[in-house]
mmCIF file of C-alpha atoms and ligand atoms in Angstrom:
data_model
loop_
_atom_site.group_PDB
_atom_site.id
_atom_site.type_symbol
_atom_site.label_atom_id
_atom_site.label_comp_id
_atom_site.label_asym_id
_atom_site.label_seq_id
_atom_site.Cartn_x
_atom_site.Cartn_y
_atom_site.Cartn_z
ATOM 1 C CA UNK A 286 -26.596 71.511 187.809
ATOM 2 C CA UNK A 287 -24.373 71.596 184.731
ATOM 3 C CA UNK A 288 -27.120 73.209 181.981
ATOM 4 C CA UNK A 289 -24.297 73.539 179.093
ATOM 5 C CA UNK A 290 -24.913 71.701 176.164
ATOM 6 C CA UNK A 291 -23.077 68.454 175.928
ATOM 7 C CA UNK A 292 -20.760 68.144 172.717
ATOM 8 C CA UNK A 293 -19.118 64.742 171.717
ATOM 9 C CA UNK A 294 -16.257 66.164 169.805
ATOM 10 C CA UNK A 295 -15.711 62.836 167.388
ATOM 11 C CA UNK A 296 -12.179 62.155 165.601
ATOM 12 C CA UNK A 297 -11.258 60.018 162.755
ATOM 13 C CA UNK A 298 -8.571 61.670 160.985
ATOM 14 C CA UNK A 299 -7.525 64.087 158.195
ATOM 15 C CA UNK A 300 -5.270 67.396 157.693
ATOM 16 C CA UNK A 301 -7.503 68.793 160.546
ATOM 17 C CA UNK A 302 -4.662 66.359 162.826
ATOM 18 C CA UNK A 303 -1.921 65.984 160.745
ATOM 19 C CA UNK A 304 1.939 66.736 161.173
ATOM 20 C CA UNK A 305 4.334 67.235 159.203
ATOM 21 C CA UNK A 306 7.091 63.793 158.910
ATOM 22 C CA UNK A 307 10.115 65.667 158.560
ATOM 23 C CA UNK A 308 11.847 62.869 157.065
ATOM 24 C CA UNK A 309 9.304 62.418 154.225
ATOM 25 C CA UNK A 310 7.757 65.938 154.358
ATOM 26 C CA UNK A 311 4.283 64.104 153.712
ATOM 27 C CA UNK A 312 1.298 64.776 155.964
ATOM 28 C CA UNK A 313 0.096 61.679 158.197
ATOM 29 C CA UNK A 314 -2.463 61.462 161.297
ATOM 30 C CA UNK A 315 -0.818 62.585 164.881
ATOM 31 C CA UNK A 316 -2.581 61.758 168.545
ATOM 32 C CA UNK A 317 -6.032 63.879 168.751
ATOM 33 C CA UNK A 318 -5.054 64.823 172.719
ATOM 34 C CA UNK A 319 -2.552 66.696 171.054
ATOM 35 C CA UNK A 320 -4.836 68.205 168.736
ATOM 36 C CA UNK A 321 -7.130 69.369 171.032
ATOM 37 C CA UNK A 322 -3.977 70.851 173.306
ATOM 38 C CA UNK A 323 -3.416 73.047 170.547
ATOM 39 C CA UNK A 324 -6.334 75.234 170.544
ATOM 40 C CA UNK A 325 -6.864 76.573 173.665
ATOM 41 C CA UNK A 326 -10.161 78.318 172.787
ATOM 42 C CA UNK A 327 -12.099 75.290 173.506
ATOM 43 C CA UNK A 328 -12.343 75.661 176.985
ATOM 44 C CA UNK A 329 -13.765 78.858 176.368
ATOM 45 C CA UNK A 330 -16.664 77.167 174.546
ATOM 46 C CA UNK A 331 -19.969 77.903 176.392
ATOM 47 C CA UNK A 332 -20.755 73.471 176.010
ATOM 48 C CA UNK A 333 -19.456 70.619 177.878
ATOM 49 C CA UNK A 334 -16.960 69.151 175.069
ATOM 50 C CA UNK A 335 -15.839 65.223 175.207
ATOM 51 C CA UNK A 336 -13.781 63.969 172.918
ATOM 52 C CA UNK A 337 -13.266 60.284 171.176
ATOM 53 C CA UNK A 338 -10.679 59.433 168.580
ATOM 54 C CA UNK A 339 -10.727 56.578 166.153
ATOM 55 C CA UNK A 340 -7.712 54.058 167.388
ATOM 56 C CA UNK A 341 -5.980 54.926 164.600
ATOM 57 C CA UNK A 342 -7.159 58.223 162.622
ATOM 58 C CA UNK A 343 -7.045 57.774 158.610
ATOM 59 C CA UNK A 344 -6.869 59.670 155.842
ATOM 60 C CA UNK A 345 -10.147 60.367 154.154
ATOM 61 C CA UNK A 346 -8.952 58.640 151.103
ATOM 62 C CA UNK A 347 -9.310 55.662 153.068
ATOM 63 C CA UNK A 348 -12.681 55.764 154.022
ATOM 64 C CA UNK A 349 -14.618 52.968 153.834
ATOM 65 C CA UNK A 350 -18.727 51.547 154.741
ATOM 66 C CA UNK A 351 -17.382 49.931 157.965
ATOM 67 C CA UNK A 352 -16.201 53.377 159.394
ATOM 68 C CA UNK A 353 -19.347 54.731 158.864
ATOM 69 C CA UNK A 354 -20.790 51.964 160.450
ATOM 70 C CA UNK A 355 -18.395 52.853 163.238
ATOM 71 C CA UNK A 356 -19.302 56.601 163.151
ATOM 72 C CA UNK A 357 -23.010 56.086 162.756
ATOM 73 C CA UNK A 358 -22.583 53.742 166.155
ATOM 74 C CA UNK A 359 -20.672 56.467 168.047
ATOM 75 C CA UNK A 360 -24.082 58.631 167.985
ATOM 76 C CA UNK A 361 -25.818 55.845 168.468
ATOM 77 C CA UNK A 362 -24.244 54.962 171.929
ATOM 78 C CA UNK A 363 -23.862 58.460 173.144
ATOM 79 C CA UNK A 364 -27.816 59.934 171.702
ATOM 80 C CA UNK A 365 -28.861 60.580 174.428
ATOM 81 C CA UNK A 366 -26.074 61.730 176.383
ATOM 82 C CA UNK A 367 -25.109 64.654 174.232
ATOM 83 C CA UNK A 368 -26.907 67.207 172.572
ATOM 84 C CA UNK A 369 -25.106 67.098 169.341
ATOM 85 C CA UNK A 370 -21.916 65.654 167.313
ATOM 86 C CA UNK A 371 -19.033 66.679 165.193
ATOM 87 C CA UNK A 372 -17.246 64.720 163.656
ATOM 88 C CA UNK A 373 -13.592 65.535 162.373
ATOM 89 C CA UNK A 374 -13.206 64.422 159.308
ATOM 90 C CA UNK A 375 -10.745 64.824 155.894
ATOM 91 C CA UNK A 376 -12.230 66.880 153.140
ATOM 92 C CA UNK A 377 -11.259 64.357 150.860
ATOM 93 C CA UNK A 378 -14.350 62.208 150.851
ATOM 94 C CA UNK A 379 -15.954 64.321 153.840
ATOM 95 C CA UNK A 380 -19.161 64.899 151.442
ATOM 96 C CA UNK A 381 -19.731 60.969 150.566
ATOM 97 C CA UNK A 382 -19.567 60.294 154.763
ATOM 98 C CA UNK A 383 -21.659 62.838 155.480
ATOM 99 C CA UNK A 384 -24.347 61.991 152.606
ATOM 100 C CA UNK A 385 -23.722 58.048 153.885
ATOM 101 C CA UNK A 386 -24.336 59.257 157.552
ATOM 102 C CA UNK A 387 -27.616 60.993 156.795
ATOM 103 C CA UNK A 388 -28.574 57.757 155.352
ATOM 104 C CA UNK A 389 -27.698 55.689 157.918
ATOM 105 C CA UNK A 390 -29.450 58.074 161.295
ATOM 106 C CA UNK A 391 -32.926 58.215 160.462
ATOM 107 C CA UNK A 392 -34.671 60.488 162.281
ATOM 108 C CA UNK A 393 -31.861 62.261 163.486
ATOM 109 C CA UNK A 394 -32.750 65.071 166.085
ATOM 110 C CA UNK A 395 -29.375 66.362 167.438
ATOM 111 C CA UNK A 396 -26.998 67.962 165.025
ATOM 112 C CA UNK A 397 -24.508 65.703 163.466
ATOM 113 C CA UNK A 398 -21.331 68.366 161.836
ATOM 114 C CA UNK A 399 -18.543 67.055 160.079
ATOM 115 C CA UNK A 400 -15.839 69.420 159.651
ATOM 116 C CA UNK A 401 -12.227 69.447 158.870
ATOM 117 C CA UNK A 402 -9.744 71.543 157.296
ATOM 118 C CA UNK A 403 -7.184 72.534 154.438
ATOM 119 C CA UNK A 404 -4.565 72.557 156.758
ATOM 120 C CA UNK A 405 -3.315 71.199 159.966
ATOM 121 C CA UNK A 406 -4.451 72.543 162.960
ATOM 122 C CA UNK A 407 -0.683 73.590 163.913
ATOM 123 C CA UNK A 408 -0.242 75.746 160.764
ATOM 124 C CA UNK A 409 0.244 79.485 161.231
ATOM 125 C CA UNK A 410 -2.447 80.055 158.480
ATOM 126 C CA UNK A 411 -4.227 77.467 159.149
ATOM 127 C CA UNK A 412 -8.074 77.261 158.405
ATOM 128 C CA UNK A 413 -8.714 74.351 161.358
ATOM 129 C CA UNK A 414 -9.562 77.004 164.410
ATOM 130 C CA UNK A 415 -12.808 78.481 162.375
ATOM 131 C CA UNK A 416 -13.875 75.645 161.166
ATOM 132 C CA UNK A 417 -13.836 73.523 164.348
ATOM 133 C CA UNK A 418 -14.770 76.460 166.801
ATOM 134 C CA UNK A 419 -17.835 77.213 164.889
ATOM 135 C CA UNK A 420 -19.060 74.038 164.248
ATOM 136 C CA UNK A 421 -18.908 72.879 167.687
ATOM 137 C CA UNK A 422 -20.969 76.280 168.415
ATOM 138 C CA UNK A 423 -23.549 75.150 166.034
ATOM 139 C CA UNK A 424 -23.911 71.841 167.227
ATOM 140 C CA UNK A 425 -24.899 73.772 170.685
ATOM 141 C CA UNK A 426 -27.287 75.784 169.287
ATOM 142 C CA UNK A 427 -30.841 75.130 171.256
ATOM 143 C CA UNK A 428 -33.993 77.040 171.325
ATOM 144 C CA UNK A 429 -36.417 76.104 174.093
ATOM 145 C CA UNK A 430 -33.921 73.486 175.039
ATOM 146 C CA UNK A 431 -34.194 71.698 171.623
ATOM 147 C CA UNK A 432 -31.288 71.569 169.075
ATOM 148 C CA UNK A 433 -31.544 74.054 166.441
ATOM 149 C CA UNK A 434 -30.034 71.700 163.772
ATOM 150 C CA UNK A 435 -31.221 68.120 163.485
ATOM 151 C CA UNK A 436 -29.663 66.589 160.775
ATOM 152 C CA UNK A 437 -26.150 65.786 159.014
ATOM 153 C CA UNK A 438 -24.612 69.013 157.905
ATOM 154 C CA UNK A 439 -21.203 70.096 156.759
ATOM 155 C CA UNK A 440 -19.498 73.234 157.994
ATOM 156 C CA UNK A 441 -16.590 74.956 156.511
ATOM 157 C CA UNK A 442 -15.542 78.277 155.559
ATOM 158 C CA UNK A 443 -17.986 80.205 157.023
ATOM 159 C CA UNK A 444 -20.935 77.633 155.899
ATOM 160 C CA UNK A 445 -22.929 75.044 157.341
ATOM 161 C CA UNK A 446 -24.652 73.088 154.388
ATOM 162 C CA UNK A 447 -26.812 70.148 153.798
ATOM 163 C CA UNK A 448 -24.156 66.795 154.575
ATOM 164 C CA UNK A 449 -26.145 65.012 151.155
ATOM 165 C CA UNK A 450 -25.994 68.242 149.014
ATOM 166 C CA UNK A 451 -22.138 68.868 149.049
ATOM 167 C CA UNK A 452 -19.160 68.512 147.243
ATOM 168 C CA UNK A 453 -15.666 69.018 147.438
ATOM 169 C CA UNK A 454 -14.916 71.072 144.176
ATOM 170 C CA UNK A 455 -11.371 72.453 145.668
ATOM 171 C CA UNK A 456 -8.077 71.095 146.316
ATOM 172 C CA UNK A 457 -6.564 74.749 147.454
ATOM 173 C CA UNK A 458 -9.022 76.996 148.377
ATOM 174 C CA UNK A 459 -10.244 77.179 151.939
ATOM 175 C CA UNK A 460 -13.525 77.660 150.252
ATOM 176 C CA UNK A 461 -13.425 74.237 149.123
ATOM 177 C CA UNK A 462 -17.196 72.806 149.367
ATOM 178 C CA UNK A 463 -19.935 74.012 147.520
ATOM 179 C CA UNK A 464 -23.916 73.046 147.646
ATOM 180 C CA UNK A 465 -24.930 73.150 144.014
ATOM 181 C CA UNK A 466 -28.462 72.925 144.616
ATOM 182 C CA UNK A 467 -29.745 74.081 147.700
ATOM 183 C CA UNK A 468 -28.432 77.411 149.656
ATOM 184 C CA UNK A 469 -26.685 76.822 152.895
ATOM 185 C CA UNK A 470 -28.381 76.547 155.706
ATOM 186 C CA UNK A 471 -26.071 78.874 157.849
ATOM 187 C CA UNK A 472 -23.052 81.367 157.064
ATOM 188 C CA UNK A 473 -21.173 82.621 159.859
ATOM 189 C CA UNK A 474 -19.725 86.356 159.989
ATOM 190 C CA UNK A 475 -19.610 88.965 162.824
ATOM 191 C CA UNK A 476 -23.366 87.285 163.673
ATOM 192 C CA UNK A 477 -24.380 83.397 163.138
ATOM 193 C CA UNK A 478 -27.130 83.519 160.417
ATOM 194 C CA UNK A 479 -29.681 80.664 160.047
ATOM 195 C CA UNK A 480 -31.980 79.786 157.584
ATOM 196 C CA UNK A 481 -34.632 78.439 159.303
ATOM 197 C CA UNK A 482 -36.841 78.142 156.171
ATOM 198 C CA UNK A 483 -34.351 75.353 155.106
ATOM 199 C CA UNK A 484 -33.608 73.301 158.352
ATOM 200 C CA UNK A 485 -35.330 69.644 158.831
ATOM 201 C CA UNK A 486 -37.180 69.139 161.394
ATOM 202 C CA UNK A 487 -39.162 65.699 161.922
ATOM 203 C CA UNK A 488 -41.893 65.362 164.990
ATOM 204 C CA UNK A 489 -39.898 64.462 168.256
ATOM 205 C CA UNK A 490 -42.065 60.828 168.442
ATOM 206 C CA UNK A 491 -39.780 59.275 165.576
ATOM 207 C CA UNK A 492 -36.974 57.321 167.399
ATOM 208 C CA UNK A 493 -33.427 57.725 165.904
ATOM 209 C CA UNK A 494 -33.183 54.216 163.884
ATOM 210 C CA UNK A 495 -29.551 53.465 162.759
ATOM 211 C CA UNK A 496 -29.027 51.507 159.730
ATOM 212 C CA UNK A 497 -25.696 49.834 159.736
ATOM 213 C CA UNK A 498 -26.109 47.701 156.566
ATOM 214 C CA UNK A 499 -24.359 49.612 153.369
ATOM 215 C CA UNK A 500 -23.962 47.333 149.647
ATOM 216 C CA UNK A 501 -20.333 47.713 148.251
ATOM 217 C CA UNK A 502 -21.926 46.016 144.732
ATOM 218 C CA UNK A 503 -22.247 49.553 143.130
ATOM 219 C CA UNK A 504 -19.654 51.502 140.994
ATOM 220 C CA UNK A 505 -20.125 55.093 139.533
ATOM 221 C CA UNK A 506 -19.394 54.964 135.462
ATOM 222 C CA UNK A 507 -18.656 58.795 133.697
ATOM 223 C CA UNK A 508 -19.601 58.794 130.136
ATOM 224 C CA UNK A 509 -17.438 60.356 127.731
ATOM 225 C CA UNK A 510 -17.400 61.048 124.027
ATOM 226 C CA UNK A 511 -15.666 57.906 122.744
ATOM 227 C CA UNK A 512 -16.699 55.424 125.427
ATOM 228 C CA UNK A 513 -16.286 51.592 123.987
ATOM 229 C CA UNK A 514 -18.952 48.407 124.156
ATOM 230 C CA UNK A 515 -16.483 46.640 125.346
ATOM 231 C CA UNK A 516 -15.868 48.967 128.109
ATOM 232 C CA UNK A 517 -19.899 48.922 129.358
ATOM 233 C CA UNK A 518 -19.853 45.671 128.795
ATOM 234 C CA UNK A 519 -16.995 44.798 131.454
ATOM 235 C CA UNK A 520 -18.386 47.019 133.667
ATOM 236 C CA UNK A 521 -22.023 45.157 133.246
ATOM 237 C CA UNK A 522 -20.403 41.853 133.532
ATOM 238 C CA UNK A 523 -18.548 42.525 137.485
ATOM 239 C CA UNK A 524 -20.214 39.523 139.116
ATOM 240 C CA UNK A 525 -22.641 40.350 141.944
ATOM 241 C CA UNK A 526 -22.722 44.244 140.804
ATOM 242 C CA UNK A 527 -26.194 45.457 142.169
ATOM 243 C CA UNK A 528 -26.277 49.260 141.034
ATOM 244 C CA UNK A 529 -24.519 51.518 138.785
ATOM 245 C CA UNK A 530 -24.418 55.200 138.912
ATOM 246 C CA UNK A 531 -24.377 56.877 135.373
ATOM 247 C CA UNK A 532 -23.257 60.320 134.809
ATOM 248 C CA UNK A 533 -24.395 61.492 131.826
ATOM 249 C CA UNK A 534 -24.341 64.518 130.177
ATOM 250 C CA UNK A 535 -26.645 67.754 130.930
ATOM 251 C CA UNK A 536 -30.086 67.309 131.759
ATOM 252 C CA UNK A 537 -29.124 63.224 131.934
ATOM 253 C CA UNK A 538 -28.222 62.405 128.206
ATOM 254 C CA UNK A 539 -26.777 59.506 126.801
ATOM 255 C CA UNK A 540 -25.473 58.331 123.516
ATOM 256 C CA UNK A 541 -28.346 56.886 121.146
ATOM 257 C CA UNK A 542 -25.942 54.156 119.408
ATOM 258 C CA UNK A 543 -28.153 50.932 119.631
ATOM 259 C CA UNK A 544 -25.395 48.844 121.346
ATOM 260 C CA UNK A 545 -24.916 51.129 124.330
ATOM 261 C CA UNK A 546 -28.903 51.091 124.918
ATOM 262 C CA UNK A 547 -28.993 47.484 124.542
ATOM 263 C CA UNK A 548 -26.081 47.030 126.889
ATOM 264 C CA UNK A 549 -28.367 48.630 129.427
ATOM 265 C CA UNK A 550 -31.386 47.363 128.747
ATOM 266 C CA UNK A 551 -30.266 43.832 128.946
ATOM 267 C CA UNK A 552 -28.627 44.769 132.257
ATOM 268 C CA UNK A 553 -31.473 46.270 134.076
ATOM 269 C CA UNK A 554 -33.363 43.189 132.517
ATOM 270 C CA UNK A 555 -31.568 41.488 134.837
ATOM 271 C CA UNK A 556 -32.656 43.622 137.762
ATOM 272 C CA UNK A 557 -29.229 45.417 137.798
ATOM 273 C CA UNK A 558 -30.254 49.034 138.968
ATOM 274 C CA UNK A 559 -29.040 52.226 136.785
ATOM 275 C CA UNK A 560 -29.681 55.620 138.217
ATOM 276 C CA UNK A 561 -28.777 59.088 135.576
ATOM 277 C CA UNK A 562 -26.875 61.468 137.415
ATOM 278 C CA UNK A 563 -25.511 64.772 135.506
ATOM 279 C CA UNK A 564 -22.146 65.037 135.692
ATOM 280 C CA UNK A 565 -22.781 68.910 135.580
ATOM 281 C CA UNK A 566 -22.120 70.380 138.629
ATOM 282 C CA UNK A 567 -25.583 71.994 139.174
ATOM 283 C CA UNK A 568 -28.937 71.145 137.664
ATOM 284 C CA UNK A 569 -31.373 68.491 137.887
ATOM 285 C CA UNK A 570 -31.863 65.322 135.107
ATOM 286 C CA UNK A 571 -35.130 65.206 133.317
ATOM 287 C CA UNK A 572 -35.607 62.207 131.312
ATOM 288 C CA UNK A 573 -37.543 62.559 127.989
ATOM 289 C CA UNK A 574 -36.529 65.927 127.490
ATOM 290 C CA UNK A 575 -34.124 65.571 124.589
ATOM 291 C CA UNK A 576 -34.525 62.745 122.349
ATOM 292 C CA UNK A 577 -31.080 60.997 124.131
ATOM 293 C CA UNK A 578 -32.476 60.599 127.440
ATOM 294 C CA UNK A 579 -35.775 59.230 126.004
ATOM 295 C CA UNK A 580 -35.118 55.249 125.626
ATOM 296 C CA UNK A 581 -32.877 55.771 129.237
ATOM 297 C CA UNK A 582 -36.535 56.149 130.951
ATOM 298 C CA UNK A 583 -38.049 53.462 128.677
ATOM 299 C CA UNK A 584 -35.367 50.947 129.638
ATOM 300 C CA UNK A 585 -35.797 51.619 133.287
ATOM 301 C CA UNK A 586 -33.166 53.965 134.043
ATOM 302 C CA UNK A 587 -33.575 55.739 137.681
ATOM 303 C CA UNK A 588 -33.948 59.319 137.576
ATOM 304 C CA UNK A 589 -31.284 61.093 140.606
ATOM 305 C CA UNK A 590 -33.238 63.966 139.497
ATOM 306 C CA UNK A 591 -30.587 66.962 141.037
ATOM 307 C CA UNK A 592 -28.361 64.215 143.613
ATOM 308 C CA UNK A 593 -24.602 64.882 143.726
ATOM 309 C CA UNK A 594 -22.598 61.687 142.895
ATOM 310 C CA UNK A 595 -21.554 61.758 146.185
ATOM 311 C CA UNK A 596 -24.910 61.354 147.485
ATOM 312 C CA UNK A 597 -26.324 59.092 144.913
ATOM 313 C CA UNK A 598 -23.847 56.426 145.267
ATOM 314 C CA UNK A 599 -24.473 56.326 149.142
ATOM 315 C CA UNK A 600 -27.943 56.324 148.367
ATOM 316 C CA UNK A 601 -27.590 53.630 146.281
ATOM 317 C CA UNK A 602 -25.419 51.684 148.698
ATOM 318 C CA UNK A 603 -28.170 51.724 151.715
ATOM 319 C CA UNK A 604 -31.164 51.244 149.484
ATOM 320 C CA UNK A 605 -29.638 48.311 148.059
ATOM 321 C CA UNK A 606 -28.982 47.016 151.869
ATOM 322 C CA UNK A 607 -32.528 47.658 152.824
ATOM 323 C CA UNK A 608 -34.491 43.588 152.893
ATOM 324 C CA UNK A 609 -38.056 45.264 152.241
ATOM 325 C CA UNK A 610 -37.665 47.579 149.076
ATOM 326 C CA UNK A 611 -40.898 46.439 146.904
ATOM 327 C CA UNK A 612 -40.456 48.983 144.156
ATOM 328 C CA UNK A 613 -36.785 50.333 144.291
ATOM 329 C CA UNK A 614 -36.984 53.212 140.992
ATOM 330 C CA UNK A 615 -39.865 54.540 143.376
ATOM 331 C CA UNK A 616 -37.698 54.413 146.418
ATOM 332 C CA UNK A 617 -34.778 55.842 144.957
ATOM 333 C CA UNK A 618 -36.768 59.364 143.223
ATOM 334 C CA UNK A 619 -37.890 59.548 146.520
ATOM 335 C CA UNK A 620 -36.267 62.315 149.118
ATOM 336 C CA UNK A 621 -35.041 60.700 152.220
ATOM 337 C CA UNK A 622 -33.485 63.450 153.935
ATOM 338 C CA UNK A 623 -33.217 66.541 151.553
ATOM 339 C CA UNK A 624 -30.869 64.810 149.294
ATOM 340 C CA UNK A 625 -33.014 65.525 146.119
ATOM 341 C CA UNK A 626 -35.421 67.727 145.002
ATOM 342 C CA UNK A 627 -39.239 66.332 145.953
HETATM 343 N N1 LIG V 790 -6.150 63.918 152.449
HETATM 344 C C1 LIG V 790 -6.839 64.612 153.532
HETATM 345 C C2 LIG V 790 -8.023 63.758 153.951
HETATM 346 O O1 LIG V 790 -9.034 63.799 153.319
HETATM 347 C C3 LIG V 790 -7.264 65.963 153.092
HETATM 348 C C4 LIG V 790 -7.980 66.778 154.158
HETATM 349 O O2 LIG V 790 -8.157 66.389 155.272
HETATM 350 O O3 LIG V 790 -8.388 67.892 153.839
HETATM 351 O O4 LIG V 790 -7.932 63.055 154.933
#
């Protein structure tokens, strides 16, 4: 009997798979049996390792809800076959699938890992061999025959993270993900170091449910010094827009001028929902500290409390798909799956 853990090895594109056109000398998406030809090591693996490729792999940049839906499905068909998942994956907009994913596979039990890489897996230098090698050993990580990891996680350079708590924050630097707000939950050196303290673990009795519904009536606005009414107001006026994420300043400030707070309060009037995000790259918003965020929480403004963008907007996308939401400010504050502080 074959007692190795079972790995579905799960490829939908990025540099990770990419060759070189010589004609254009741009990047694009090559065959993944080719991909997996060039690294050897995997048969060395101590797991059983299948493998599944998107028909045709993307870019990250073209990511979309449907693929997710796709991806989401993929575990879904193969739970219980395998005892965990990675999923190869662009860096791109790696951190808004993997916060959308942890969304979507409630009650996860099996490891889902997206990884990916700064450069293709045929570079000399490349970073793709650490990054896939480890996470697939991750994803077979069991103790007393259960998976160590149960959730949606990240891994690169060296660090497995929280999927919903990442971000990209470099366009160079192998190093190019960071957690702002919660440590990572594994680093890898000459021994594999977990954090137990900081894995989720749900009881065993709660089924996997996938949710394959995700709202595309949402749109992430940045405030800047400067901004116009007339700008807000377009924004407010897209017909059948549902949410809004605001990124705001600092501890979730706004400007005070009395037509940018009547904009808003006539919109969420209307039942549009508005949730404060900082655009700072670490921290948490706390309406009603400063004076500026004060009217946001009269006027019904959702807090994201410490939520990346990334996560808040995916958030936003599968709350607003969800038929039996009775009070949706109390949904949103409300952790999921680690996303946000409690
Ligand atoms: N543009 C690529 C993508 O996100 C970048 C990468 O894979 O790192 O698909």
């Amino acid at each position: 009997m074959n007692n190795k853990p079972a790995i579905l090895l799960i490829y939908t594109g990025g540099t990770i798979g990419m060759v070189k056109d010589f004609k254009t000398g741009a990047l694009r998406a090559f065959n993944f049996n080719q991909l997996v030809e060039r690294i050897p090591e995997l048969h060395l693996l101590d797991c059983a390792i299948e493998t599944y490729s998107f028909d045709v792999p993307i870019d990250s940049s073209d990511m979309q809800p449907d693929l997710w839906v796709q991806m989401a499905s993929i575990v879904e068909d193969n739970y219980d076959r395998f005892d965990g998942f990675v999923i190869l994956h662009g860096s791109d907009t790696m951190s808004y699938s993997a916060s959308a994913l942890s969304f979507m596979l409630e009650n996860v039990h099996k490891p889902v890992i997206l990884t990916g890489s700064q450069l293709p897996i045929g570079d000399l230098r490349t970073d793709a061999k650490e990054n896939l090698i480890t996470a697939i050993q991750i994803a077979a990580l069991q103790e007393n025959n259960t998976p160590v990891i149960q959730e949606v996680c990240l891994y690169f350079e060296y660090k497995l993270y929280r999927g919903n708590r990442t971000s990209k924050v470099s366009a160079e630097l192998f190093n190019a993900f960071t957690s702002p707000n919660v440590p990572h939950l594994a680093e890898s050196g000459v021994n594999l170091r977990i954090n137990h303290s900081l894995l989720l673990q749900k009881p065993l009795s709660l089924p996997l449910t996938v949710h394959k519904k995700m709202s595309r009536n949402v749109m992430i606005l940045r405030l800047f010094p400067g901004i116009q009414q007339q700008v807000l107001e377009a924004i407010l006026a897209i017909p059948n827009l549902e949410g809004i994420i605001l990124e705001t300043y600092g501890s979730g400030n706004a400007p005070t001028e009395p037509w940018f707070l009547e904009t808003l309060r006539c919109a969420t009037q209307k039942g549009l929902k508005v949730i404060n995000v900082t655009q700072c790259s670490s921290g948490s918003v706390m309406m009603g500290k400063y004076e500026t965020s004060t009217e946001l929480k009269e006027i019904g403004v959702i807090s994201g409390k410490d939520i990346t963008t990334e996560a808040a907007i995916t958030k936003l996308m599968f709350l607003l798909a969800q038929p039996d939401i009775v009070d949706f400010k109390l949904a949103f504050e409300t952790p999921i799956c680690g996303e946000m502080e409690v």
